[in-house]
PDB file of C-alpha atoms in Angstrom:
ATOM      1  CA  UNK A   1      11.456 -52.133   2.778  1.00 45.00           C
ATOM      2  CA  UNK A   2      11.350 -51.489   7.045  1.00 48.00           C
ATOM      3  CA  UNK A   3       8.605 -48.097   7.735  1.00 57.00           C
ATOM      4  CA  UNK A   4      11.630 -47.508  10.564  1.00 68.00           C
ATOM      5  CA  UNK A   5      14.963 -47.493  10.680  1.00 75.00           C
ATOM      6  CA  UNK A   6      16.671 -49.548  12.953  1.00 89.00           C
ATOM      7  CA  UNK A   7      20.005 -47.707  13.662  1.00 96.00           C
ATOM      8  CA  UNK A   8      19.756 -43.738  12.165  1.00 97.00           C
ATOM      9  CA  UNK A   9      24.012 -43.217  11.666  1.00 97.00           C
ATOM     10  CA  UNK A  10      25.315 -40.029  11.629  1.00 97.00           C
ATOM     11  CA  UNK A  11      27.752 -38.982   9.855  1.00 96.00           C
ATOM     12  CA  UNK A  12      30.518 -36.050   8.165  1.00 92.00           C
ATOM     13  CA  UNK A  13      28.717 -34.797   4.710  1.00 90.00           C
ATOM     14  CA  UNK A  14      32.946 -35.347   3.219  1.00 89.00           C
ATOM     15  CA  UNK A  15      32.960 -37.885   0.512  1.00 91.00           C
ATOM     16  CA  UNK A  16      35.250 -39.451   2.749  1.00 92.00           C
ATOM     17  CA  UNK A  17      32.970 -39.578   5.723  1.00 93.00           C
ATOM     18  CA  UNK A  18      29.664 -40.718   4.296  1.00 95.00           C
ATOM     19  CA  UNK A  19      31.932 -43.882   2.076  1.00 96.00           C
ATOM     20  CA  UNK A  20      33.061 -44.845   6.010  1.00 97.00           C
ATOM     21  CA  UNK A  21      29.020 -44.717   7.115  1.00 98.00           C
ATOM     22  CA  UNK A  22      27.843 -46.326   3.699  1.00 98.00           C
ATOM     23  CA  UNK A  23      30.736 -49.267   4.794  1.00 98.00           C
ATOM     24  CA  UNK A  24      29.228 -48.997   8.235  1.00 98.00           C
ATOM     25  CA  UNK A  25      25.530 -50.354   7.079  1.00 98.00           C
ATOM     26  CA  UNK A  26      26.857 -52.260   4.166  1.00 98.00           C
ATOM     27  CA  UNK A  27      28.198 -54.155   7.386  1.00 98.00           C
ATOM     28  CA  UNK A  28      24.952 -54.292   9.128  1.00 98.00           C
ATOM     29  CA  UNK A  29      22.897 -55.246   6.997  1.00 97.00           C
ATOM     30  CA  UNK A  30      24.530 -58.212   6.164  1.00 97.00           C
ATOM     31  CA  UNK A  31      25.218 -59.032   9.792  1.00 97.00           C
ATOM     32  CA  UNK A  32      21.823 -58.847  10.449  1.00 96.00           C
ATOM     33  CA  UNK A  33      20.258 -59.412   7.573  1.00 96.00           C
ATOM     34  CA  UNK A  34      18.478 -55.671   7.032  1.00 96.00           C
ATOM     35  CA  UNK A  35      17.694 -53.896   3.766  1.00 95.00           C
ATOM     36  CA  UNK A  36      19.620 -51.387   3.129  1.00 95.00           C
ATOM     37  CA  UNK A  37      16.548 -48.715   4.517  1.00 95.00           C
ATOM     38  CA  UNK A  38      17.138 -50.047   8.032  1.00 96.00           C
ATOM     39  CA  UNK A  39      20.165 -47.901   8.284  1.00 97.00           C
ATOM     40  CA  UNK A  40      19.134 -44.778   7.839  1.00 97.00           C
ATOM     41  CA  UNK A  41      22.090 -41.757   7.280  1.00 97.00           C
ATOM     42  CA  UNK A  42      22.217 -39.162   8.866  1.00 96.00           C
ATOM     43  CA  UNK A  43      24.861 -36.458   8.220  1.00 94.00           C
ATOM     44  CA  UNK A  44      26.156 -33.555   9.582  1.00 90.00           C
ATOM     45  CA  UNK A  45      28.430 -30.641   8.290  1.00 71.00           C
ATOM     46  CA  UNK A  46      31.182 -30.830  11.249  1.00 59.00           C
ATOM     47  CA  UNK A  47      33.376 -28.151  13.042  1.00 53.00           C
ATOM     48  CA  UNK A  48      36.068 -28.888  11.184  1.00 48.00           C
ATOM     49  CA  UNK A  49      34.379 -29.006   7.597  1.00 50.00           C
ATOM     50  CA  UNK A  50      33.317 -25.503   7.991  1.00 49.00           C
ATOM     51  CA  UNK A  51      36.693 -24.269   8.830  1.00 50.00           C
ATOM     52  CA  UNK A  52      39.197 -24.938   6.190  1.00 49.00           C
ATOM     53  CA  UNK A  53      42.038 -22.231   6.080  1.00 48.00           C
ATOM     54  CA  UNK A  54      43.485 -22.767   9.215  1.00 48.00           C
ATOM     55  CA  UNK A  55      45.216 -25.690  11.030  1.00 50.00           C
ATOM     56  CA  UNK A  56      42.837 -27.757  13.104  1.00 48.00           C
ATOM     57  CA  UNK A  57      45.309 -27.466  16.350  1.00 49.00           C
ATOM     58  CA  UNK A  58      44.892 -23.411  16.064  1.00 50.00           C
ATOM     59  CA  UNK A  59      41.171 -23.876  16.474  1.00 45.00           C
ATOM     60  CA  UNK A  60      39.567 -26.236  18.513  1.00 45.00           C
ATOM     61  CA  UNK A  61      41.763 -29.776  18.085  1.00 44.00           C
ATOM     62  CA  UNK A  62      39.848 -33.123  17.257  1.00 50.00           C
ATOM     63  CA  UNK A  63      37.081 -31.766  19.080  1.00 57.00           C
ATOM     64  CA  UNK A  64      35.857 -30.003  16.059  1.00 65.00           C
ATOM     65  CA  UNK A  65      35.078 -32.905  13.957  1.00 62.00           C
ATOM     66  CA  UNK A  66      33.539 -34.949  16.931  1.00 84.00           C
ATOM     67  CA  UNK A  67      30.763 -31.660  18.665  1.00 85.00           C
ATOM     68  CA  UNK A  68      27.908 -31.604  15.974  1.00 88.00           C
ATOM     69  CA  UNK A  69      27.305 -35.675  16.314  1.00 92.00           C
ATOM     70  CA  UNK A  70      28.250 -35.832  19.857  1.00 93.00           C
ATOM     71  CA  UNK A  71      25.361 -33.517  19.999  1.00 92.00           C
ATOM     72  CA  UNK A  72      23.049 -35.370  18.297  1.00 93.00           C
ATOM     73  CA  UNK A  73      23.523 -38.998  19.850  1.00 94.00           C
ATOM     74  CA  UNK A  74      23.206 -36.527  23.259  1.00 92.00           C
ATOM     75  CA  UNK A  75      19.562 -35.001  21.924  1.00 93.00           C
ATOM     76  CA  UNK A  76      18.901 -38.400  20.483  1.00 95.00           C
ATOM     77  CA  UNK A  77      18.336 -37.585  17.318  1.00 94.00           C
ATOM     78  CA  UNK A  78      21.134 -40.166  16.317  1.00 96.00           C
ATOM     79  CA  UNK A  79      21.348 -43.677  17.682  1.00 97.00           C
ATOM     80  CA  UNK A  80      24.913 -44.042  16.186  1.00 98.00           C
ATOM     81  CA  UNK A  81      27.838 -42.157  14.738  1.00 97.00           C
ATOM     82  CA  UNK A  82      30.697 -42.489  12.472  1.00 97.00           C
ATOM     83  CA  UNK A  83      33.936 -41.951  13.158  1.00 96.00           C
ATOM     84  CA  UNK A  84      36.961 -41.941  11.736  1.00 94.00           C
ATOM     85  CA  UNK A  85      39.335 -43.253  14.917  1.00 95.00           C
ATOM     86  CA  UNK A  86      43.063 -40.865  14.575  1.00 93.00           C
ATOM     87  CA  UNK A  87      40.216 -38.099  14.696  1.00 90.00           C
ATOM     88  CA  UNK A  88      38.504 -38.779  17.568  1.00 92.00           C
ATOM     89  CA  UNK A  89      39.495 -37.621  21.084  1.00 90.00           C
ATOM     90  CA  UNK A  90      41.093 -39.714  23.163  1.00 90.00           C
ATOM     91  CA  UNK A  91      39.367 -39.033  26.514  1.00 89.00           C
ATOM     92  CA  UNK A  92      35.666 -39.175  26.035  1.00 91.00           C
ATOM     93  CA  UNK A  93      32.482 -38.231  27.807  1.00 91.00           C
ATOM     94  CA  UNK A  94      31.480 -41.154  29.458  1.00 93.00           C
ATOM     95  CA  UNK A  95      27.544 -41.060  27.737  1.00 95.00           C
ATOM     96  CA  UNK A  96      29.276 -41.999  24.537  1.00 96.00           C
ATOM     97  CA  UNK A  97      30.420 -45.650  24.114  1.00 97.00           C
ATOM     98  CA  UNK A  98      32.913 -47.590  21.136  1.00 97.00           C
ATOM     99  CA  UNK A  99      30.151 -49.738  20.085  1.00 98.00           C
ATOM    100  CA  UNK A 100      32.431 -51.667  17.199  1.00 98.00           C
ATOM    101  CA  UNK A 101      36.203 -50.893  14.926  1.00 98.00           C
ATOM    102  CA  UNK A 102      35.356 -52.121  11.461  1.00 98.00           C
ATOM    103  CA  UNK A 103      38.361 -54.245   9.801  1.00 98.00           C
ATOM    104  CA  UNK A 104      41.629 -51.620   9.724  1.00 98.00           C
ATOM    105  CA  UNK A 105      42.603 -50.657   6.550  1.00 97.00           C
ATOM    106  CA  UNK A 106      45.940 -49.560   5.155  1.00 97.00           C
ATOM    107  CA  UNK A 107      47.378 -47.828   7.883  1.00 97.00           C
ATOM    108  CA  UNK A 108      50.044 -45.943   5.568  1.00 98.00           C
ATOM    109  CA  UNK A 109      50.780 -42.380   4.392  1.00 97.00           C
ATOM    110  CA  UNK A 110      51.163 -42.008   0.585  1.00 96.00           C
ATOM    111  CA  UNK A 111      52.737 -39.120  -1.028  1.00 97.00           C
ATOM    112  CA  UNK A 112      51.460 -37.063  -3.458  1.00 94.00           C
ATOM    113  CA  UNK A 113      54.130 -35.092  -6.326  1.00 93.00           C
ATOM    114  CA  UNK A 114      57.097 -37.114  -5.708  1.00 95.00           C
ATOM    115  CA  UNK A 115      59.186 -40.212  -5.968  1.00 96.00           C
ATOM    116  CA  UNK A 116      59.886 -40.530  -2.399  1.00 97.00           C
ATOM    117  CA  UNK A 117      60.705 -38.517   0.168  1.00 97.00           C
ATOM    118  CA  UNK A 118      64.299 -38.869  -0.613  1.00 97.00           C
ATOM    119  CA  UNK A 119      63.824 -38.015  -4.540  1.00 97.00           C
ATOM    120  CA  UNK A 120      61.627 -33.909  -3.744  1.00 97.00           C
ATOM    121  CA  UNK A 121      64.443 -31.789  -4.521  1.00 97.00           C
ATOM    122  CA  UNK A 122      66.362 -29.320  -2.240  1.00 97.00           C
ATOM    123  CA  UNK A 123      63.384 -26.735  -0.558  1.00 97.00           C
ATOM    124  CA  UNK A 124      60.471 -28.158  -2.179  1.00 97.00           C
ATOM    125  CA  UNK A 125      57.240 -27.074  -0.456  1.00 97.00           C
ATOM    126  CA  UNK A 126      55.214 -29.703   0.978  1.00 97.00           C
ATOM    127  CA  UNK A 127      51.808 -29.279   1.785  1.00 95.00           C
ATOM    128  CA  UNK A 128      50.343 -30.658   5.501  1.00 93.00           C
ATOM    129  CA  UNK A 129      48.973 -29.519   8.058  1.00 89.00           C
ATOM    130  CA  UNK A 130      49.466 -32.298  10.454  1.00 92.00           C
ATOM    131  CA  UNK A 131      51.903 -32.073  13.181  1.00 94.00           C
ATOM    132  CA  UNK A 132      53.424 -35.487  13.201  1.00 96.00           C
ATOM    133  CA  UNK A 133      53.812 -35.434   8.695  1.00 97.00           C
ATOM    134  CA  UNK A 134      55.316 -32.034   9.757  1.00 97.00           C
ATOM    135  CA  UNK A 135      58.016 -33.236  12.040  1.00 98.00           C
ATOM    136  CA  UNK A 136      58.967 -36.533  10.146  1.00 98.00           C
ATOM    137  CA  UNK A 137      59.194 -34.821   7.385  1.00 98.00           C
ATOM    138  CA  UNK A 138      61.831 -32.394   8.731  1.00 98.00           C
ATOM    139  CA  UNK A 139      63.477 -34.938  10.488  1.00 98.00           C
ATOM    140  CA  UNK A 140      63.658 -36.820   7.452  1.00 97.00           C
ATOM    141  CA  UNK A 141      64.584 -33.726   5.360  1.00 98.00           C
ATOM    142  CA  UNK A 142      64.901 -30.489   7.015  1.00 98.00           C
ATOM    143  CA  UNK A 143      66.211 -28.294   4.111  1.00 98.00           C
ATOM    144  CA  UNK A 144      62.231 -28.809   2.283  1.00 98.00           C
ATOM    145  CA  UNK A 145      59.726 -26.401   3.379  1.00 97.00           C
ATOM    146  CA  UNK A 146      56.556 -27.364   5.180  1.00 97.00           C
ATOM    147  CA  UNK A 147      52.834 -25.406   3.928  1.00 94.00           C
ATOM    148  CA  UNK A 148      49.627 -25.556   5.331  1.00 90.00           C
ATOM    149  CA  UNK A 149      47.279 -27.306   3.372  1.00 86.00           C
ATOM    150  CA  UNK A 150      44.091 -28.972   4.333  1.00 73.00           C
ATOM    151  CA  UNK A 151      40.839 -30.459   2.941  1.00 76.00           C
ATOM    152  CA  UNK A 152      39.793 -33.227   0.393  1.00 76.00           C
ATOM    153  CA  UNK A 153      41.581 -35.884  -1.576  1.00 78.00           C
ATOM    154  CA  UNK A 154      40.028 -33.702  -4.284  1.00 81.00           C
ATOM    155  CA  UNK A 155      40.913 -29.734  -3.194  1.00 84.00           C
ATOM    156  CA  UNK A 156      44.621 -31.340  -2.344  1.00 84.00           C
ATOM    157  CA  UNK A 157      45.004 -32.706  -5.416  1.00 84.00           C
ATOM    158  CA  UNK A 158      43.879 -28.930  -6.483  1.00 87.00           C
ATOM    159  CA  UNK A 159      46.157 -27.351  -4.600  1.00 88.00           C
ATOM    160  CA  UNK A 160      49.011 -29.320  -5.642  1.00 89.00           C
ATOM    161  CA  UNK A 161      48.107 -27.874  -9.744  1.00 88.00           C
ATOM    162  CA  UNK A 162      47.649 -25.105  -8.162  1.00 91.00           C
ATOM    163  CA  UNK A 163      51.548 -24.587  -7.297  1.00 91.00           C
ATOM    164  CA  UNK A 164      50.733 -24.136  -3.846  1.00 92.00           C
ATOM    165  CA  UNK A 165      52.344 -26.831  -2.858  1.00 95.00           C
ATOM    166  CA  UNK A 166      55.335 -29.562  -4.929  1.00 95.00           C
ATOM    167  CA  UNK A 167      53.897 -32.574  -2.604  1.00 96.00           C
ATOM    168  CA  UNK A 168      51.804 -33.416   0.345  1.00 95.00           C
ATOM    169  CA  UNK A 169      50.035 -36.232   1.553  1.00 95.00           C
ATOM    170  CA  UNK A 170      47.272 -38.459   1.987  1.00 93.00           C
ATOM    171  CA  UNK A 171      46.347 -41.369   4.205  1.00 95.00           C
ATOM    172  CA  UNK A 172      46.429 -44.838   1.713  1.00 96.00           C
ATOM    173  CA  UNK A 173      42.845 -46.181   3.301  1.00 96.00           C
ATOM    174  CA  UNK A 174      40.347 -42.209   2.186  1.00 94.00           C
ATOM    175  CA  UNK A 175      42.258 -43.034  -1.029  1.00 93.00           C
ATOM    176  CA  UNK A 176      40.987 -47.039  -0.608  1.00 94.00           C
ATOM    177  CA  UNK A 177      37.853 -46.233   0.604  1.00 94.00           C
ATOM    178  CA  UNK A 178      37.298 -43.278  -1.804  1.00 92.00           C
ATOM    179  CA  UNK A 179      37.649 -45.734  -5.092  1.00 91.00           C
ATOM    180  CA  UNK A 180      41.275 -43.384  -6.158  1.00 88.00           C
ATOM    181  CA  UNK A 181      44.358 -46.332  -4.863  1.00 82.00           C
ATOM    182  CA  UNK A 182      46.485 -45.702  -8.189  1.00 83.00           C
ATOM    183  CA  UNK A 183      47.217 -42.327  -6.797  1.00 86.00           C
ATOM    184  CA  UNK A 184      50.378 -41.456  -5.274  1.00 91.00           C
ATOM    185  CA  UNK A 185      53.390 -43.466  -3.629  1.00 96.00           C
ATOM    186  CA  UNK A 186      52.566 -45.664  -0.658  1.00 97.00           C
ATOM    187  CA  UNK A 187      55.309 -44.572   2.384  1.00 98.00           C
ATOM    188  CA  UNK A 188      56.265 -48.128   4.570  1.00 97.00           C
ATOM    189  CA  UNK A 189      54.126 -47.821   7.318  1.00 97.00           C
ATOM    190  CA  UNK A 190      57.245 -49.127   9.549  1.00 96.00           C
ATOM    191  CA  UNK A 191      59.559 -46.258   8.898  1.00 96.00           C
ATOM    192  CA  UNK A 192      57.119 -43.246   7.783  1.00 98.00           C
ATOM    193  CA  UNK A 193      55.258 -43.921  11.192  1.00 98.00           C
ATOM    194  CA  UNK A 194      51.555 -43.152  10.657  1.00 98.00           C
ATOM    195  CA  UNK A 195      49.694 -41.608  13.365  1.00 96.00           C
ATOM    196  CA  UNK A 196      47.576 -43.266  16.023  1.00 96.00           C
ATOM    197  CA  UNK A 197      44.871 -45.383  14.754  1.00 97.00           C
ATOM    198  CA  UNK A 198      44.929 -44.154  11.459  1.00 97.00           C
ATOM    199  CA  UNK A 199      42.908 -46.549   9.244  1.00 98.00           C
ATOM    200  CA  UNK A 200      40.640 -47.339  11.700  1.00 98.00           C
ATOM    201  CA  UNK A 201      36.531 -46.789  11.320  1.00 98.00           C
ATOM    202  CA  UNK A 202      34.871 -46.741  14.544  1.00 98.00           C
ATOM    203  CA  UNK A 203      31.162 -46.003  15.461  1.00 98.00           C
ATOM    204  CA  UNK A 204      29.511 -44.548  18.834  1.00 98.00           C
ATOM    205  CA  UNK A 205      26.413 -45.068  20.316  1.00 98.00           C
ATOM    206  CA  UNK A 206      25.407 -43.692  23.738  1.00 97.00           C
ATOM    207  CA  UNK A 207      26.837 -45.646  27.077  1.00 96.00           C
ATOM    208  CA  UNK A 208      23.191 -47.042  27.554  1.00 93.00           C
ATOM    209  CA  UNK A 209      21.400 -47.542  24.468  1.00 96.00           C
ATOM    210  CA  UNK A 210      21.945 -51.363  25.126  1.00 97.00           C
ATOM    211  CA  UNK A 211      19.889 -52.126  22.059  1.00 96.00           C
ATOM    212  CA  UNK A 212      22.600 -50.349  19.646  1.00 97.00           C
ATOM    213  CA  UNK A 213      25.657 -51.647  21.339  1.00 97.00           C
ATOM    214  CA  UNK A 214      23.797 -54.977  20.178  1.00 97.00           C
ATOM    215  CA  UNK A 215      23.563 -54.044  16.543  1.00 97.00           C
ATOM    216  CA  UNK A 216      27.332 -52.459  16.996  1.00 98.00           C
ATOM    217  CA  UNK A 217      28.639 -56.112  18.441  1.00 98.00           C
ATOM    218  CA  UNK A 218      27.664 -57.465  15.598  1.00 98.00           C
ATOM    219  CA  UNK A 219      30.226 -56.219  13.060  1.00 98.00           C
ATOM    220  CA  UNK A 220      32.894 -55.376  15.488  1.00 98.00           C
ATOM    221  CA  UNK A 221      36.179 -56.124  14.641  1.00 98.00           C
ATOM    222  CA  UNK A 222      38.434 -57.441  17.942  1.00 97.00           C
ATOM    223  CA  UNK A 223      42.091 -57.593  16.138  1.00 98.00           C
ATOM    224  CA  UNK A 224      41.233 -54.477  14.936  1.00 98.00           C
ATOM    225  CA  UNK A 225      39.631 -53.218  18.493  1.00 98.00           C
ATOM    226  CA  UNK A 226      42.480 -54.426  20.431  1.00 98.00           C
ATOM    227  CA  UNK A 227      45.148 -52.421  17.869  1.00 98.00           C
ATOM    228  CA  UNK A 228      43.032 -48.851  18.271  1.00 98.00           C
ATOM    229  CA  UNK A 229      42.843 -48.838  21.690  1.00 98.00           C
ATOM    230  CA  UNK A 230      46.468 -49.936  22.768  1.00 98.00           C
ATOM    231  CA  UNK A 231      47.803 -47.120  20.534  1.00 98.00           C
ATOM    232  CA  UNK A 232      44.783 -44.772  21.881  1.00 97.00           C
ATOM    233  CA  UNK A 233      46.514 -45.839  25.543  1.00 97.00           C
ATOM    234  CA  UNK A 234      49.541 -44.547  24.361  1.00 97.00           C
ATOM    235  CA  UNK A 235      48.168 -40.936  23.520  1.00 95.00           C
ATOM    236  CA  UNK A 236      46.407 -41.156  26.572  1.00 95.00           C
ATOM    237  CA  UNK A 237      49.847 -41.670  28.923  1.00 96.00           C
ATOM    238  CA  UNK A 238      51.592 -39.284  26.299  1.00 96.00           C
ATOM    239  CA  UNK A 239      48.645 -36.119  27.030  1.00 92.00           C
ATOM    240  CA  UNK A 240      48.740 -36.243  23.065  1.00 84.00           C
ATOM    241  CA  UNK A 241      46.717 -33.234  21.533  1.00 81.00           C
ATOM    242  CA  UNK A 242      46.444 -31.982  18.231  1.00 78.00           C
ATOM    243  CA  UNK A 243      49.829 -29.956  18.705  1.00 83.00           C
ATOM    244  CA  UNK A 244      51.993 -32.975  19.492  1.00 92.00           C
ATOM    245  CA  UNK A 245      53.436 -34.725  16.929  1.00 96.00           C
ATOM    246  CA  UNK A 246      53.305 -38.387  17.464  1.00 96.00           C
ATOM    247  CA  UNK A 247      53.539 -41.904  15.365  1.00 97.00           C
ATOM    248  CA  UNK A 248      52.663 -45.466  15.676  1.00 98.00           C
ATOM    249  CA  UNK A 249      52.835 -48.453  13.920  1.00 98.00           C
ATOM    250  CA  UNK A 250      51.531 -51.951  15.357  1.00 98.00           C
ATOM    251  CA  UNK A 251      52.569 -55.035  14.088  1.00 97.00           C
ATOM    252  CA  UNK A 252      50.594 -58.468  15.547  1.00 96.00           C
ATOM    253  CA  UNK A 253      52.638 -61.269  16.632  1.00 94.00           C
ATOM    254  CA  UNK A 254      50.292 -64.388  17.561  1.00 93.00           C
ATOM    255  CA  UNK A 255      48.618 -62.638  21.140  1.00 95.00           C
ATOM    256  CA  UNK A 256      51.602 -60.108  21.372  1.00 98.00           C
ATOM    257  CA  UNK A 257      52.393 -56.860  20.040  1.00 98.00           C
ATOM    258  CA  UNK A 258      54.910 -55.167  18.096  1.00 98.00           C
ATOM    259  CA  UNK A 259      54.840 -51.455  18.677  1.00 98.00           C
ATOM    260  CA  UNK A 260      57.088 -49.012  17.726  1.00 98.00           C
ATOM    261  CA  UNK A 261      56.208 -45.510  18.204  1.00 98.00           C
ATOM    262  CA  UNK A 262      57.486 -41.576  18.007  1.00 98.00           C
ATOM    263  CA  UNK A 263      57.488 -38.164  19.032  1.00 98.00           C
ATOM    264  CA  UNK A 264      59.591 -35.454  17.417  1.00 98.00           C
ATOM    265  CA  UNK A 265      59.900 -31.606  18.472  1.00 97.00           C
ATOM    266  CA  UNK A 266      57.326 -29.117  15.951  1.00 94.00           C
ATOM    267  CA  UNK A 267      60.353 -28.699  13.870  1.00 96.00           C
ATOM    268  CA  UNK A 268      61.954 -32.336  13.767  1.00 97.00           C
ATOM    269  CA  UNK A 269      65.383 -31.574  14.728  1.00 97.00           C
ATOM    270  CA  UNK A 270      64.674 -34.054  17.958  1.00 98.00           C
ATOM    271  CA  UNK A 271      63.002 -38.152  16.887  1.00 98.00           C
ATOM    272  CA  UNK A 272      62.762 -39.722  20.447  1.00 98.00           C
ATOM    273  CA  UNK A 273      61.744 -43.514  19.192  1.00 98.00           C
ATOM    274  CA  UNK A 274      60.387 -46.507  21.367  1.00 98.00           C
ATOM    275  CA  UNK A 275      59.938 -50.174  20.688  1.00 98.00           C
ATOM    276  CA  UNK A 276      57.743 -52.734  22.943  1.00 98.00           C
ATOM    277  CA  UNK A 277      55.909 -56.192  22.317  1.00 98.00           C
ATOM    278  CA  UNK A 278      53.208 -56.142  24.976  1.00 98.00           C
ATOM    279  CA  UNK A 279      50.778 -59.256  25.224  1.00 98.00           C
ATOM    280  CA  UNK A 280      46.968 -57.140  22.529  1.00 98.00           C
ATOM    281  CA  UNK A 281      45.053 -56.713  26.097  1.00 96.00           C
ATOM    282  CA  UNK A 282      47.546 -55.550  27.827  1.00 98.00           C
ATOM    283  CA  UNK A 283      46.804 -51.521  27.535  1.00 98.00           C
ATOM    284  CA  UNK A 284      49.811 -50.620  30.901  1.00 98.00           C
ATOM    285  CA  UNK A 285      52.233 -51.830  28.873  1.00 98.00           C
ATOM    286  CA  UNK A 286      50.796 -49.410  26.079  1.00 98.00           C
ATOM    287  CA  UNK A 287      50.684 -46.471  28.236  1.00 98.00           C
ATOM    288  CA  UNK A 288      54.249 -47.522  29.614  1.00 98.00           C
ATOM    289  CA  UNK A 289      54.910 -46.955  26.130  1.00 98.00           C
ATOM    290  CA  UNK A 290      54.274 -43.830  26.399  1.00 97.00           C
ATOM    291  CA  UNK A 291      55.554 -42.828  29.432  1.00 97.00           C
ATOM    292  CA  UNK A 292      59.246 -43.689  28.896  1.00 97.00           C
ATOM    293  CA  UNK A 293      58.382 -41.891  25.663  1.00 98.00           C
ATOM    294  CA  UNK A 294      58.135 -38.495  27.514  1.00 96.00           C
ATOM    295  CA  UNK A 295      60.463 -40.086  30.053  1.00 96.00           C
ATOM    296  CA  UNK A 296      63.371 -39.783  27.572  1.00 96.00           C
ATOM    297  CA  UNK A 297      62.206 -36.410  25.413  1.00 97.00           C
ATOM    298  CA  UNK A 298      63.909 -33.174  26.059  1.00 96.00           C
ATOM    299  CA  UNK A 299      62.060 -30.450  28.178  1.00 95.00           C
ATOM    300  CA  UNK A 300      61.377 -28.522  24.959  1.00 94.00           C
ATOM    301  CA  UNK A 301      59.742 -32.025  23.657  1.00 95.00           C
ATOM    302  CA  UNK A 302      57.987 -32.416  26.918  1.00 94.00           C
ATOM    303  CA  UNK A 303      56.202 -29.140  26.500  1.00 93.00           C
ATOM    304  CA  UNK A 304      54.279 -30.248  23.468  1.00 92.00           C
ATOM    305  CA  UNK A 305      52.386 -32.820  25.460  1.00 91.00           C
ATOM    306  CA  UNK A 306      49.405 -33.477  28.423  1.00 79.00           C
ATOM    307  CA  UNK A 307      50.864 -35.789  30.212  1.00 68.00           C
ATOM    308  CA  UNK A 308      54.252 -33.748  30.763  1.00 57.00           C
ATOM    309  CA  UNK A 309      52.076 -30.417  32.481  1.00 50.00           C
TER     310      UNK A 309
END
């Protein structure tokens, strides 16, 4: 046992967030030869967890997942914070650094309630509050109806059972981390493109905290970090927000990425999709892909992206 933790690790209280924090603690202890008590988990209730009846895009966006943990970091109440990287704003305060990205899990989405998108009955109600999922769905099946659904895995499954929707989506990585690998039908991520940075766990710390950065560097997974930073560079070029339907899939081919990205109109009627190959560390090339998408899109699509404002 240790009298004092080496790291106080902040996390949201949701079951998935806690599972991700436990995984982070395990990796830190294995990397440094620590006992479990050396990493203290410090749960916080995020604004995004408090508000479940409205889409995040309508009430503050991704900041609702990070706000409380950012404050606790600034106040020194925690040394690091665990996040799902797809929920972290593209532009972060200079006082905060991404200390580590853990090995990325399965990037795919999972469909609950049907064997495939094509198998959904005409006019079926599909529950999602994600603009990306809604736009991709309506692009493939404009006859379907999108209804707003938020909540954790158990909540979404319960809403299906209650008849609020005929089908819904979850992230394969989240199900895997919760031990729910037998749930739903996995959608091919090269066809049904994931969210940028989906399935990646990131740990942030204060930029000037060299000791914590040193601890975290031992669990930083280079390949996953390169993927995540490239996808976030696309987001940066697009000026993507929670209202922006953006989808990205990255495949590593040696020292290069083959990245496919798409943006959509809100109703899915318009899709602009591009593929680019570039060196894994070439963030300028990733940004160029984002700019190319905007240049190829009509005005009512670019209006959904801050970079076009």
